[in-house]
CSV table of C-alpha atoms and ligand atoms in Angstrom, one decimal:
chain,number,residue,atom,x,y,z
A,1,UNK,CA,11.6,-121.1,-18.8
A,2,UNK,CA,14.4,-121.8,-16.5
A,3,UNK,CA,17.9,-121.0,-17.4
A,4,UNK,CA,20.3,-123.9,-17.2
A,5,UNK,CA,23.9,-122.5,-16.5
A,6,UNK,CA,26.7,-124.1,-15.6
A,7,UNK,CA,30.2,-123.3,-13.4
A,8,UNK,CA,33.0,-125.4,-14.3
A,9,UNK,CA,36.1,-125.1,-12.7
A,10,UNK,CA,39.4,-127.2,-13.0
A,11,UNK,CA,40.7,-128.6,-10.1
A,12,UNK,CA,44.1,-127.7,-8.5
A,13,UNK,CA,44.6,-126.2,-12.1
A,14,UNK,CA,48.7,-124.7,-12.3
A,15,UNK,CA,49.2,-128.3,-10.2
A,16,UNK,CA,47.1,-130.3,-12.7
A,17,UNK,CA,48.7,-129.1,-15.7
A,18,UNK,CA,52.2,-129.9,-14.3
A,19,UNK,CA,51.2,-133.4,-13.3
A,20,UNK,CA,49.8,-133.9,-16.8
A,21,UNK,CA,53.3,-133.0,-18.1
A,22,UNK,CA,54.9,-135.0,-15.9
A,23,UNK,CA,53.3,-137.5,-14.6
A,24,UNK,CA,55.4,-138.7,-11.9
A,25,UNK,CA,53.9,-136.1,-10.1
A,26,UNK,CA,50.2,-137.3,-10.0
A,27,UNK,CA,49.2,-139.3,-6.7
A,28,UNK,CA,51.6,-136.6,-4.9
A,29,UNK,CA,51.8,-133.7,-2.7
A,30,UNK,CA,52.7,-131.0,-5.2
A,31,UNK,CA,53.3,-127.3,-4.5
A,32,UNK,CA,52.9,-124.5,-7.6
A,33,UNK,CA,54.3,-121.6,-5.9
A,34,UNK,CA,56.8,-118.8,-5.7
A,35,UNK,CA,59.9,-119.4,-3.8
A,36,UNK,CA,60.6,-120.5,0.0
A,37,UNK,CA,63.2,-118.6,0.6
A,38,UNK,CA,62.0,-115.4,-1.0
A,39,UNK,CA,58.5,-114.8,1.0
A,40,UNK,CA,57.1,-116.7,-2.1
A,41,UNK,CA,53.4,-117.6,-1.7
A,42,UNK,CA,51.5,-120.8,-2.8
A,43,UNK,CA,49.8,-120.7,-5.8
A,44,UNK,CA,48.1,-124.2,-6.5
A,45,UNK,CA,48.0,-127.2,-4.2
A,46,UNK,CA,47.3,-130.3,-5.2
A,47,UNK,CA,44.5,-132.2,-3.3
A,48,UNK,CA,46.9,-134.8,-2.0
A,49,UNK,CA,48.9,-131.8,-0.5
A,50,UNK,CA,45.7,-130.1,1.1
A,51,UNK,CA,44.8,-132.7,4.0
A,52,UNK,CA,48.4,-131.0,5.6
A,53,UNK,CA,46.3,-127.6,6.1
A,54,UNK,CA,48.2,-126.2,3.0
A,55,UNK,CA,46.1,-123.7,0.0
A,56,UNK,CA,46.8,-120.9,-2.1
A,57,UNK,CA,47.8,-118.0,-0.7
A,58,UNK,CA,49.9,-119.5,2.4
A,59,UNK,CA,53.1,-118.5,2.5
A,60,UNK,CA,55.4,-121.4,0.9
A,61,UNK,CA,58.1,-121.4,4.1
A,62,UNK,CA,54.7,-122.2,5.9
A,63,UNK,CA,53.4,-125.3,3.4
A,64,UNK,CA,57.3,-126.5,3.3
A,65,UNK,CA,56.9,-127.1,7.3
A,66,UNK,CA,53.5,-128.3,7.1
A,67,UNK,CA,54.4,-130.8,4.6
A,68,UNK,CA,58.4,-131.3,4.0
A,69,UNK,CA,57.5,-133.7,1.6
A,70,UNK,CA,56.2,-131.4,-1.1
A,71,UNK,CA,57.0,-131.2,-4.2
A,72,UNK,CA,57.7,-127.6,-5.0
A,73,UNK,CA,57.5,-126.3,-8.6
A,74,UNK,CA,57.6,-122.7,-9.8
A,75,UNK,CA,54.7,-121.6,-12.2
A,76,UNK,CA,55.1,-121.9,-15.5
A,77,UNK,CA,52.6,-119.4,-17.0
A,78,UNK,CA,52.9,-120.2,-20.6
A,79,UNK,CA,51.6,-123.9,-19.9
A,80,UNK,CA,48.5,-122.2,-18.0
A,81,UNK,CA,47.7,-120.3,-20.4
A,82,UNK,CA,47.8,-122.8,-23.5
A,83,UNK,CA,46.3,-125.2,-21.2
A,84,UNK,CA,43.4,-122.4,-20.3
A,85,UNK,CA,42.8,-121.5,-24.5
A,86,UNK,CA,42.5,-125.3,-25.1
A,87,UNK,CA,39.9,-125.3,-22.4
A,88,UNK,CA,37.9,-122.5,-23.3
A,89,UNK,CA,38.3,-123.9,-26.7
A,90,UNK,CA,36.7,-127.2,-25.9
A,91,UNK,CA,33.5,-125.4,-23.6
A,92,UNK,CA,32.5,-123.0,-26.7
A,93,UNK,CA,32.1,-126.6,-28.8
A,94,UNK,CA,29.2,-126.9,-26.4
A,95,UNK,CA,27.6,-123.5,-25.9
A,96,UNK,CA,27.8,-120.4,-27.5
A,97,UNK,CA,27.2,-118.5,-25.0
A,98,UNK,CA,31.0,-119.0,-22.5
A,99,UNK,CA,31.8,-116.7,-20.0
A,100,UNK,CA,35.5,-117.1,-18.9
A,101,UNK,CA,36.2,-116.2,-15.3
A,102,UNK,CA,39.7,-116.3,-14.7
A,103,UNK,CA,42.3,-118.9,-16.0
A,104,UNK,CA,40.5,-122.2,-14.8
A,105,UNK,CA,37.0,-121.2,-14.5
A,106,UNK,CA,33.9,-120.0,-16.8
A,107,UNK,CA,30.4,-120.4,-16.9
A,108,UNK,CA,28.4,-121.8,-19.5
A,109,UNK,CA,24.4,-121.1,-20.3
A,110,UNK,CA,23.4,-124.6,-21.7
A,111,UNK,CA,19.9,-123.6,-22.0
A,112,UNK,CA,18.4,-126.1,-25.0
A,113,UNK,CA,21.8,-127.4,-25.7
A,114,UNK,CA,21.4,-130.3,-23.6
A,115,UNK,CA,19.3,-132.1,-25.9
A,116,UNK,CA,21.3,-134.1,-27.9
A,117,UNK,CA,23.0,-135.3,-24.7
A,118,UNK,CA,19.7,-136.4,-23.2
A,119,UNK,CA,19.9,-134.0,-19.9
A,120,UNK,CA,22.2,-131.2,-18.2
A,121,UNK,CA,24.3,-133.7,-16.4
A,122,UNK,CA,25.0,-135.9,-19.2
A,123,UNK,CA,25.9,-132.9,-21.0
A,124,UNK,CA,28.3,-131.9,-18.2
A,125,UNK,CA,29.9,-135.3,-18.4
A,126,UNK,CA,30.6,-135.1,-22.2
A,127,UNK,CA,32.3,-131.3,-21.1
A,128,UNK,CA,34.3,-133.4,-18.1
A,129,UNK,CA,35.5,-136.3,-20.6
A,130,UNK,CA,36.4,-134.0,-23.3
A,131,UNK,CA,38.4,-132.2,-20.6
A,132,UNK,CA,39.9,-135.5,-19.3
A,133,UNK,CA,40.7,-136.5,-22.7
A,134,UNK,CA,42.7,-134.1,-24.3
A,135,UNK,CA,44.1,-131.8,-21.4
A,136,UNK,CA,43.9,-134.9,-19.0
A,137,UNK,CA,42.5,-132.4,-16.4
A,138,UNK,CA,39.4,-133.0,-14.2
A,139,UNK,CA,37.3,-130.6,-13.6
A,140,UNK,CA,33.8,-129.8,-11.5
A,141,UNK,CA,30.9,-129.1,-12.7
A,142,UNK,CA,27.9,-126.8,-10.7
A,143,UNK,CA,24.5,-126.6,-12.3
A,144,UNK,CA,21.7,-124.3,-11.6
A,145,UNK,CA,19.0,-122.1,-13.0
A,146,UNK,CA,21.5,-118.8,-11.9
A,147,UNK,CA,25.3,-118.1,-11.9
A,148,UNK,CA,25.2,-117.8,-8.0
A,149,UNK,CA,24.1,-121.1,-7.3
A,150,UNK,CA,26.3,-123.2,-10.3
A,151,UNK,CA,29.7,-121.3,-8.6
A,152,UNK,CA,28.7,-122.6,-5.3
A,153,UNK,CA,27.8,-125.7,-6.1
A,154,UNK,CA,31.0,-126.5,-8.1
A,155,UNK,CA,33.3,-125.4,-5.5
A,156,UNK,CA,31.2,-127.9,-3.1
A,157,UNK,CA,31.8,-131.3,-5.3
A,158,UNK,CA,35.7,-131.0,-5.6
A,159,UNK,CA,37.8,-132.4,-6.8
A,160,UNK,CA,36.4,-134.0,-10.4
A,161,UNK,CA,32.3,-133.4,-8.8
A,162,UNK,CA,28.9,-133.0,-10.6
A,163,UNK,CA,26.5,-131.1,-8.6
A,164,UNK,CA,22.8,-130.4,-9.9
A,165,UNK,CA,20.7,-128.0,-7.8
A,166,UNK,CA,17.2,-128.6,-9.2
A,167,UNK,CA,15.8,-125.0,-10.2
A,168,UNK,CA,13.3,-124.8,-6.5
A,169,UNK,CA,15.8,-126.5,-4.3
A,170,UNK,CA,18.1,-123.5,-4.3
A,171,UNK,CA,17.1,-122.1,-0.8
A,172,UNK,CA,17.4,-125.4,0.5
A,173,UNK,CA,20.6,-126.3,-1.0
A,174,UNK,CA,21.7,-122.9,0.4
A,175,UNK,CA,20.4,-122.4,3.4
A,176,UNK,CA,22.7,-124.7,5.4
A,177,UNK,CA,26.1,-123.4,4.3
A,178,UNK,CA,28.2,-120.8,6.4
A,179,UNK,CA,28.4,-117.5,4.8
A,180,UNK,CA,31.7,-117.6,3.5
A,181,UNK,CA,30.8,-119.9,0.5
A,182,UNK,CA,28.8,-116.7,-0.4
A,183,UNK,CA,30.8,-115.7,-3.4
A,184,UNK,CA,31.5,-112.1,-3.0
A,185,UNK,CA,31.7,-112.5,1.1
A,186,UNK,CA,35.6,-111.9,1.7
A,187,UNK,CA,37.0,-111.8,5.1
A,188,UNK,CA,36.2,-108.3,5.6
A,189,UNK,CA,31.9,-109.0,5.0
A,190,UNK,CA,31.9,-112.3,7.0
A,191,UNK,CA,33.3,-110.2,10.1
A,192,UNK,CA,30.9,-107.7,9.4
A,193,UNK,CA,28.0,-110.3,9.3
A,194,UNK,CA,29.3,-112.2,12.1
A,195,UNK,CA,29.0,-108.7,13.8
A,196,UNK,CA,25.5,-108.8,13.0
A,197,UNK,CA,25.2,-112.3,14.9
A,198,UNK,CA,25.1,-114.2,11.3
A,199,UNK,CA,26.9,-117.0,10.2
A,200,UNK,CA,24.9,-119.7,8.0
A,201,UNK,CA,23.2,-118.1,4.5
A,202,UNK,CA,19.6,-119.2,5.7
A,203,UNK,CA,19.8,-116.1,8.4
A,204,UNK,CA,21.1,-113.9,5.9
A,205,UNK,CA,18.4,-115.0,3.5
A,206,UNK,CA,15.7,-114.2,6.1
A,207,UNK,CA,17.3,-110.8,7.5
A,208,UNK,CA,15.0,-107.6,6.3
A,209,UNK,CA,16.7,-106.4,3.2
A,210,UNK,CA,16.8,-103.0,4.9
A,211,UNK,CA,18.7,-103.8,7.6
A,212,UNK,CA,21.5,-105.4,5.3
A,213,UNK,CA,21.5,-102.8,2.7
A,214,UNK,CA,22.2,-99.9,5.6
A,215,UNK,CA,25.2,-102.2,7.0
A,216,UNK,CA,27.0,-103.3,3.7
A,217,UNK,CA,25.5,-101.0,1.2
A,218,UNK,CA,24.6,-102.5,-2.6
A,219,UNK,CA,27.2,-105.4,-2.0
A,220,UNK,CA,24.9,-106.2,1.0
A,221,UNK,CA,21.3,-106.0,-1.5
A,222,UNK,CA,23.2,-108.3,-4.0
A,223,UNK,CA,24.6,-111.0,-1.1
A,224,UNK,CA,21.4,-110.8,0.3
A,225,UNK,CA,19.2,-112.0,-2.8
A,226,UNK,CA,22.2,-114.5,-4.0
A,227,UNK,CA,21.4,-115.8,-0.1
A,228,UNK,CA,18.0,-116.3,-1.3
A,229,UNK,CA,19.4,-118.1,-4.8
A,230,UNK,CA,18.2,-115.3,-6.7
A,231,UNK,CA,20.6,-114.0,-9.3
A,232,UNK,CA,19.7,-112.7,-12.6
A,233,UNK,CA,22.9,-112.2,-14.4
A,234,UNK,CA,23.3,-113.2,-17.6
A,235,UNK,CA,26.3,-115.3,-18.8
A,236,UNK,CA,28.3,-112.6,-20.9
A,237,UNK,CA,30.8,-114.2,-23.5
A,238,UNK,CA,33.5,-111.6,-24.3
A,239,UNK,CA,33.8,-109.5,-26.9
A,240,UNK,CA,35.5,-111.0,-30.2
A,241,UNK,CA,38.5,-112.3,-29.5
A,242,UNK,CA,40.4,-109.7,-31.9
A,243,UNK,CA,42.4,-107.3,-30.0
A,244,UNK,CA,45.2,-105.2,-28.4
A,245,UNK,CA,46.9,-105.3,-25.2
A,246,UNK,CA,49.7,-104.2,-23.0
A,247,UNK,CA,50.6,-105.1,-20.1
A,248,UNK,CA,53.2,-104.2,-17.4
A,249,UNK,CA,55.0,-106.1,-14.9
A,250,UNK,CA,56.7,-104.2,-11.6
A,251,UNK,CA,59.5,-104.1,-10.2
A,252,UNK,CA,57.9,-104.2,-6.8
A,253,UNK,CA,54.2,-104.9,-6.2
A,254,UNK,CA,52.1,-102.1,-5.2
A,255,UNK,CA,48.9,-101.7,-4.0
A,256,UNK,CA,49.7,-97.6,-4.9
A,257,UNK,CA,46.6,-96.4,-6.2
A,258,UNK,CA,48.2,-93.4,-8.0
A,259,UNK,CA,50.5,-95.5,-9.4
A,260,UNK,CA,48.3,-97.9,-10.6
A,261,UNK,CA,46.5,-95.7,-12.5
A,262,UNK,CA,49.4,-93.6,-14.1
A,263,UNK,CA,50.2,-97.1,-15.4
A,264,UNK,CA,47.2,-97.9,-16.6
A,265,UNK,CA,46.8,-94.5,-18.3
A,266,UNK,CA,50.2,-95.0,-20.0
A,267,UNK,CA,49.3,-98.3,-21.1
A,268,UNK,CA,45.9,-97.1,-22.7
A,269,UNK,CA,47.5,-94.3,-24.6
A,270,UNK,CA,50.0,-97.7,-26.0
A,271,UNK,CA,47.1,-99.5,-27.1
A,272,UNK,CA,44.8,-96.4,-28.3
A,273,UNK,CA,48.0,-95.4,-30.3
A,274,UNK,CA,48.1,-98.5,-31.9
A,275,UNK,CA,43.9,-98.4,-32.6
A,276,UNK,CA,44.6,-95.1,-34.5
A,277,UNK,CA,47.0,-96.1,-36.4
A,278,UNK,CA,44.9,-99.1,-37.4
A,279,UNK,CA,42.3,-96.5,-37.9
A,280,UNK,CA,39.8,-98.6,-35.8
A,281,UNK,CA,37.6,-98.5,-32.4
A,282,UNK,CA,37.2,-100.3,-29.7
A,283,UNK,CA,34.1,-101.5,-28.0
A,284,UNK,CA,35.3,-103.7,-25.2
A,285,UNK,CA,38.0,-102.7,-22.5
A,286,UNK,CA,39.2,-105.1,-20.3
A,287,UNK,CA,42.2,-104.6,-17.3
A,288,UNK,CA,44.2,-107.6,-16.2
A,289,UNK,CA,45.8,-107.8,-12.8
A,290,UNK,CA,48.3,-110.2,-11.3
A,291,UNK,CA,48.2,-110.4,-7.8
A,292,UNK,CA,51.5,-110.7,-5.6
A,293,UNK,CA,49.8,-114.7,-4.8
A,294,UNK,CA,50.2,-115.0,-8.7
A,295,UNK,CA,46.3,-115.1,-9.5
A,296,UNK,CA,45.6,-113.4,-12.3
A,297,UNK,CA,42.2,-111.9,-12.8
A,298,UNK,CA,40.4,-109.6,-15.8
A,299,UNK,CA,37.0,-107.4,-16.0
A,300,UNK,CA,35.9,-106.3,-18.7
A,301,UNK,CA,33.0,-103.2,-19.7
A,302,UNK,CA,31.6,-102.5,-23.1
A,303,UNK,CA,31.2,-99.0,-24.3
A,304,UNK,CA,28.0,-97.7,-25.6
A,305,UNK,CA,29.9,-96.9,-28.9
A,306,UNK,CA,33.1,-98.2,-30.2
A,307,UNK,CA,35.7,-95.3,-29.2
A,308,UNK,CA,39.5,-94.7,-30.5
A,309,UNK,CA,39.9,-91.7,-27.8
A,310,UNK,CA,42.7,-92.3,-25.0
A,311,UNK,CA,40.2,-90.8,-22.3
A,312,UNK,CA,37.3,-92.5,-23.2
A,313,UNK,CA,39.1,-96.0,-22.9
A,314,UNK,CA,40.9,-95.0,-19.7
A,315,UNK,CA,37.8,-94.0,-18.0
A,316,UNK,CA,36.7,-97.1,-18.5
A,317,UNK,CA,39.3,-99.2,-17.3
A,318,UNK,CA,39.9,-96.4,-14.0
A,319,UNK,CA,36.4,-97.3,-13.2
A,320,UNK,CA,37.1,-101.4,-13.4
A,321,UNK,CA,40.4,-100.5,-11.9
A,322,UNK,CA,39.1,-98.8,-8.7
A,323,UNK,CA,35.5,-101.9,-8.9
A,324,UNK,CA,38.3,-103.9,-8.4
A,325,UNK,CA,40.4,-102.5,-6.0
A,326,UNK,CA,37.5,-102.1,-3.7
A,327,UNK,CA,37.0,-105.9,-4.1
A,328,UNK,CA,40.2,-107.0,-3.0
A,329,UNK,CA,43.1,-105.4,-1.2
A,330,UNK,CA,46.2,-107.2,-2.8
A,331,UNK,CA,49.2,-105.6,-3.7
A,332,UNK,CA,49.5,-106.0,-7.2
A,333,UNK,CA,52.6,-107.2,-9.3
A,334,UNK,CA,51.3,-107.2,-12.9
A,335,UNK,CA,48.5,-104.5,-14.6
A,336,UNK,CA,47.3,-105.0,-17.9
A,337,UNK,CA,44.8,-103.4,-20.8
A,338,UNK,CA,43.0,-105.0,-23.5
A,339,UNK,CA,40.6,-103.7,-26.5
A,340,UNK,CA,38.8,-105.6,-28.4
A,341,UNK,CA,35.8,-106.1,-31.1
A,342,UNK,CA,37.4,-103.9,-32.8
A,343,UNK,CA,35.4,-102.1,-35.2
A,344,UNK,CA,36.8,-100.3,-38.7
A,345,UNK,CA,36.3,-96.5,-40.3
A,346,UNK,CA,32.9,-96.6,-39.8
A,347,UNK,CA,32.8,-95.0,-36.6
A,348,UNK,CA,30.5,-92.1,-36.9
A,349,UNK,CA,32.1,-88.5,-35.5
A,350,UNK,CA,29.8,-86.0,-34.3
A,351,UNK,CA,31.0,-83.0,-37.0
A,352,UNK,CA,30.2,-80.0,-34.5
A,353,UNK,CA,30.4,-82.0,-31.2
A,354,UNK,CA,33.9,-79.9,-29.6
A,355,UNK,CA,33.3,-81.9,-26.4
A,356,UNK,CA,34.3,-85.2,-28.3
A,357,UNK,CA,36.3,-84.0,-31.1
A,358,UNK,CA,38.8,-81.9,-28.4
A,359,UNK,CA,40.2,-85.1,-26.5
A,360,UNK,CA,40.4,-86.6,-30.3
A,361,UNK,CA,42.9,-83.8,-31.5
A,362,UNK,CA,44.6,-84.3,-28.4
A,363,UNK,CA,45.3,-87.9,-29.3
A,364,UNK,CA,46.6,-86.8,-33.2
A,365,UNK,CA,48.5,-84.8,-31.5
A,366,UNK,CA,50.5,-86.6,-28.9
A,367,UNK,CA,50.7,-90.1,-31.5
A,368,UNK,CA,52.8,-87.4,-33.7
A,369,UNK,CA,54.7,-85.9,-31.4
A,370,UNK,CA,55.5,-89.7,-29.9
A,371,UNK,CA,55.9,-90.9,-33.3
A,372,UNK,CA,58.7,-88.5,-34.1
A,373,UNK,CA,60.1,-88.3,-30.7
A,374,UNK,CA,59.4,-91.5,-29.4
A,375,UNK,CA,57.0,-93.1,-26.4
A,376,UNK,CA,58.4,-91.0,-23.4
A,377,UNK,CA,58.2,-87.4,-25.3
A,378,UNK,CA,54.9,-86.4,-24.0
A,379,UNK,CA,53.3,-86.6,-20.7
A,380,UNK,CA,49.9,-86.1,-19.7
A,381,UNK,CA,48.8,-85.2,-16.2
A,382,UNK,CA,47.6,-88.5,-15.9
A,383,UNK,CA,51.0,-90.3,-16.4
A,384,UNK,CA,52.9,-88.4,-14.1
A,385,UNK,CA,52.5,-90.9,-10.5
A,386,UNK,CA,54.5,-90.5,-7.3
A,387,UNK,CA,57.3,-92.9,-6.6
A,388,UNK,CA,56.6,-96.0,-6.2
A,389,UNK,CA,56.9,-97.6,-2.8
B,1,TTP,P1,41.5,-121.9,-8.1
B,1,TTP,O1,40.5,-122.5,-9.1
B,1,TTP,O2,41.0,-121.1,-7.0
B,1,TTP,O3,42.4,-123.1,-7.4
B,1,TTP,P2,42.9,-124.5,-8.0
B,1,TTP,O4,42.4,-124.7,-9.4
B,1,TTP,O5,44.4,-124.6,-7.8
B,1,TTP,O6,42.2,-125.5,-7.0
B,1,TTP,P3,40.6,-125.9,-6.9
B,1,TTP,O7,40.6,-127.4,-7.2
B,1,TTP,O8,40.3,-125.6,-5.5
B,1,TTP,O9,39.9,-125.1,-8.0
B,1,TTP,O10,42.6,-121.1,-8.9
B,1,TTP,C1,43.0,-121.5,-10.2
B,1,TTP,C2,44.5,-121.2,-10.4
B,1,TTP,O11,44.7,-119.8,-10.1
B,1,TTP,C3,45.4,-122.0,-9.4
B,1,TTP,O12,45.7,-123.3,-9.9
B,1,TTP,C4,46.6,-121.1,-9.3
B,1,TTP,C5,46.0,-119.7,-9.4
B,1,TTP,N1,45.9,-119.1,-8.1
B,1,TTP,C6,46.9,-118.3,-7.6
B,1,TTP,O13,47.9,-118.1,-8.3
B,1,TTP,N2,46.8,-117.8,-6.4
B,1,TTP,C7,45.7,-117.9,-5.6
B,1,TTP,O14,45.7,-117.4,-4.4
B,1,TTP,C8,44.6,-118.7,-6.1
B,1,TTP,C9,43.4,-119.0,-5.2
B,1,TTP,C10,44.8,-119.3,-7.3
B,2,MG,MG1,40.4,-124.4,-10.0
């Protein structure tokens, strides 16, 4: 049976929710974004804004004289965020299965749950009037039998859209649009393909796998079945929403890998601490970066067994870290950790095993020594990064 998922995405989100607080802002061109004067960048436009050329990421001196008009508002992250929890809150009433992608975004697998609704769009339109009611946000709606095709179809009915790609039509739905509505094709891939004489996703659908594979690599094998609207990815909800984090803002961003990661490691040995001293183990580890444009993304991996050892968490989130450096190269102004589905004494330790029990001494015997002498007694290797610059 087909797989009915949906992408649903809130439009001109950090905008929307400051219009809905104040709404002698709505009808306008309005601006959430760091400041003119101090290289700030945009964050959120609204759609009344956009027609001027002006969208996230521009630098705000640039959207001022584009549109002088604007209405500039620095971001108020603590309204994005309750607005994103109420969100998230309303989408899990309809499916149990939610996968939240960022702040505004998450997909859904609806699969059987549109009954009492009648069909997959009616149940989109109860999700979109729920929204509209309580958050009074609008928000698009992409369905499709795969994640690929539900994210590009969302981001094609914007603002407050309801796009249904039959499960067959995909290719044809897809095969018209320029390759850059690939998700997953950034600036650097779409020069690369472009290289290759390719520009609309019906010739990289019919390109030879081969030949796409030895110029991009595995990105290129995934792009190239997501051309063909095949994508079997399930929609993962996160793990239980119990959990510890840290996070760290800098002084400067930083796109310092080193750094980075000594950050990250110091931040894992916070929130491992803590687990010990709750006597529990983690299963899920997720990083959090803030990018100097203000977006704010998290990944997330889940262990084969629930862990409480500092290098067992850390490999973990190194190996998001550097998935997501590769992704995107954005210097970075905020890195985060977070453990969750937590998981009590029950955690079985191999008795004789001194490959895993070694790192766990280790642990008992840093927490004492930072316990006594506080955070910044011990350093591992790990910890100690160059300057940042
Ligand atoms: P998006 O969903 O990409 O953008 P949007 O919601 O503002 O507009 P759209 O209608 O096109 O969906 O991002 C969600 C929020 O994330 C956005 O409101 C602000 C933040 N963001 C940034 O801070 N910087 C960025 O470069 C982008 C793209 C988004
Ligand atoms: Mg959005």
């Amino acid at each position: 049976m087909a797989r009915c998922i949906f992408h649903i995405d809130l439009d001109a989100f950090f905008v929307s929710v400051e219009q809905a607080f104040n709404p002698k802002l709505k009808g306008k061109p309005v601006i959430v974004g760091g400041d003119p004067e101090r290289r700030g960048v945009v964050a959120s436009a609204s759609y009344e804004a956009r027609p001027f050329g002006i969208h996230a990421g521009m630098p705000s001196s640039k959207a001022c004289r584009l549109c002088p008009q604007a209405i500039f508002i620095r971001p108020n992250f603590s309204r994005y965020r309750d607005a994103s929890n109420r969100f998230m809150e309303i989408l899990a009433d309809f499916s149990p299965d939610v996968e939240p992608l960022g702040l505004d975004e998450a997909y859904l697998d609806v699969t059987g749950c549109e009954e009492p609704y009648g069909s997959p769009p009616e149940l989109a339109r109860a999700i979109k009037e729920r929204i509209h009611k309580e958050l009074k946000l609008t928000a698009s709606v992409g369905i499709a039998a795969c994640k690929v095709v539900a994210k590009i179809a969302s981001a094609l009915c914007k603002p407050d859209g309801l796009l249904e790609i039959a499960p067959g039509r995909e290719q044809a739905f897809l095969n018209p649009l320029p390759i850059a509505k690939l998700p997953g094709v950034g600036e650097k891939t779409e020069k690369s393909l472009k290289e290759m004489g390719i520009t609309t996703i019906r010739e990289l659908a019919s390109l030879p796998l081969d030949t796409i594979a030895q110029r991009l690599g595995t990105t290129g094998a995934a792009l190239h079945s997501y051309a063909r609207g095949i994508d079997d990815r399930e929609v993962e909800a996160p793990c239980e929403a119990k959990s510890i984090s840290h996070e760290f803002t800098f002084a400067r961003d930083t796109l310092d890998r080193d750094f980075l990661e000594a950050t990250l490691h110091n931040l894992c040995q916070e929130v491992c601490q803590e687990l010990r001293s709750q006597n529990k183990s983690a299963k899920c580890v997720a990083i959090k970066l803030r990018y100097a444009d203000f977006r704010t993304i998290t990944r997330q991996a889940t262990l084969r067994e629930a862990s409480d050892v500092t290098q067992v968490i850390y490999a973990t989130a190194q190996q998001l870290l550097g998935r997501t450096l590769a992704e995107q190269e954005k210097s970075i102004r905020l890195v985060g950790i977070r453990i969750s589905s937590l998981v009590g004494e029950e955690r079985q330790l191999p008795m004789f095993d001194s490959k895993t029990e070694r790192p766990q001494r280790l642990d008992k015997a840093i927490d004492e020594i930072r316990r006594k002498h506080g955070p910044s007694a011990v350093k591992t290797g790990d910890d100690i990064a160059p300057e940042s610059s």
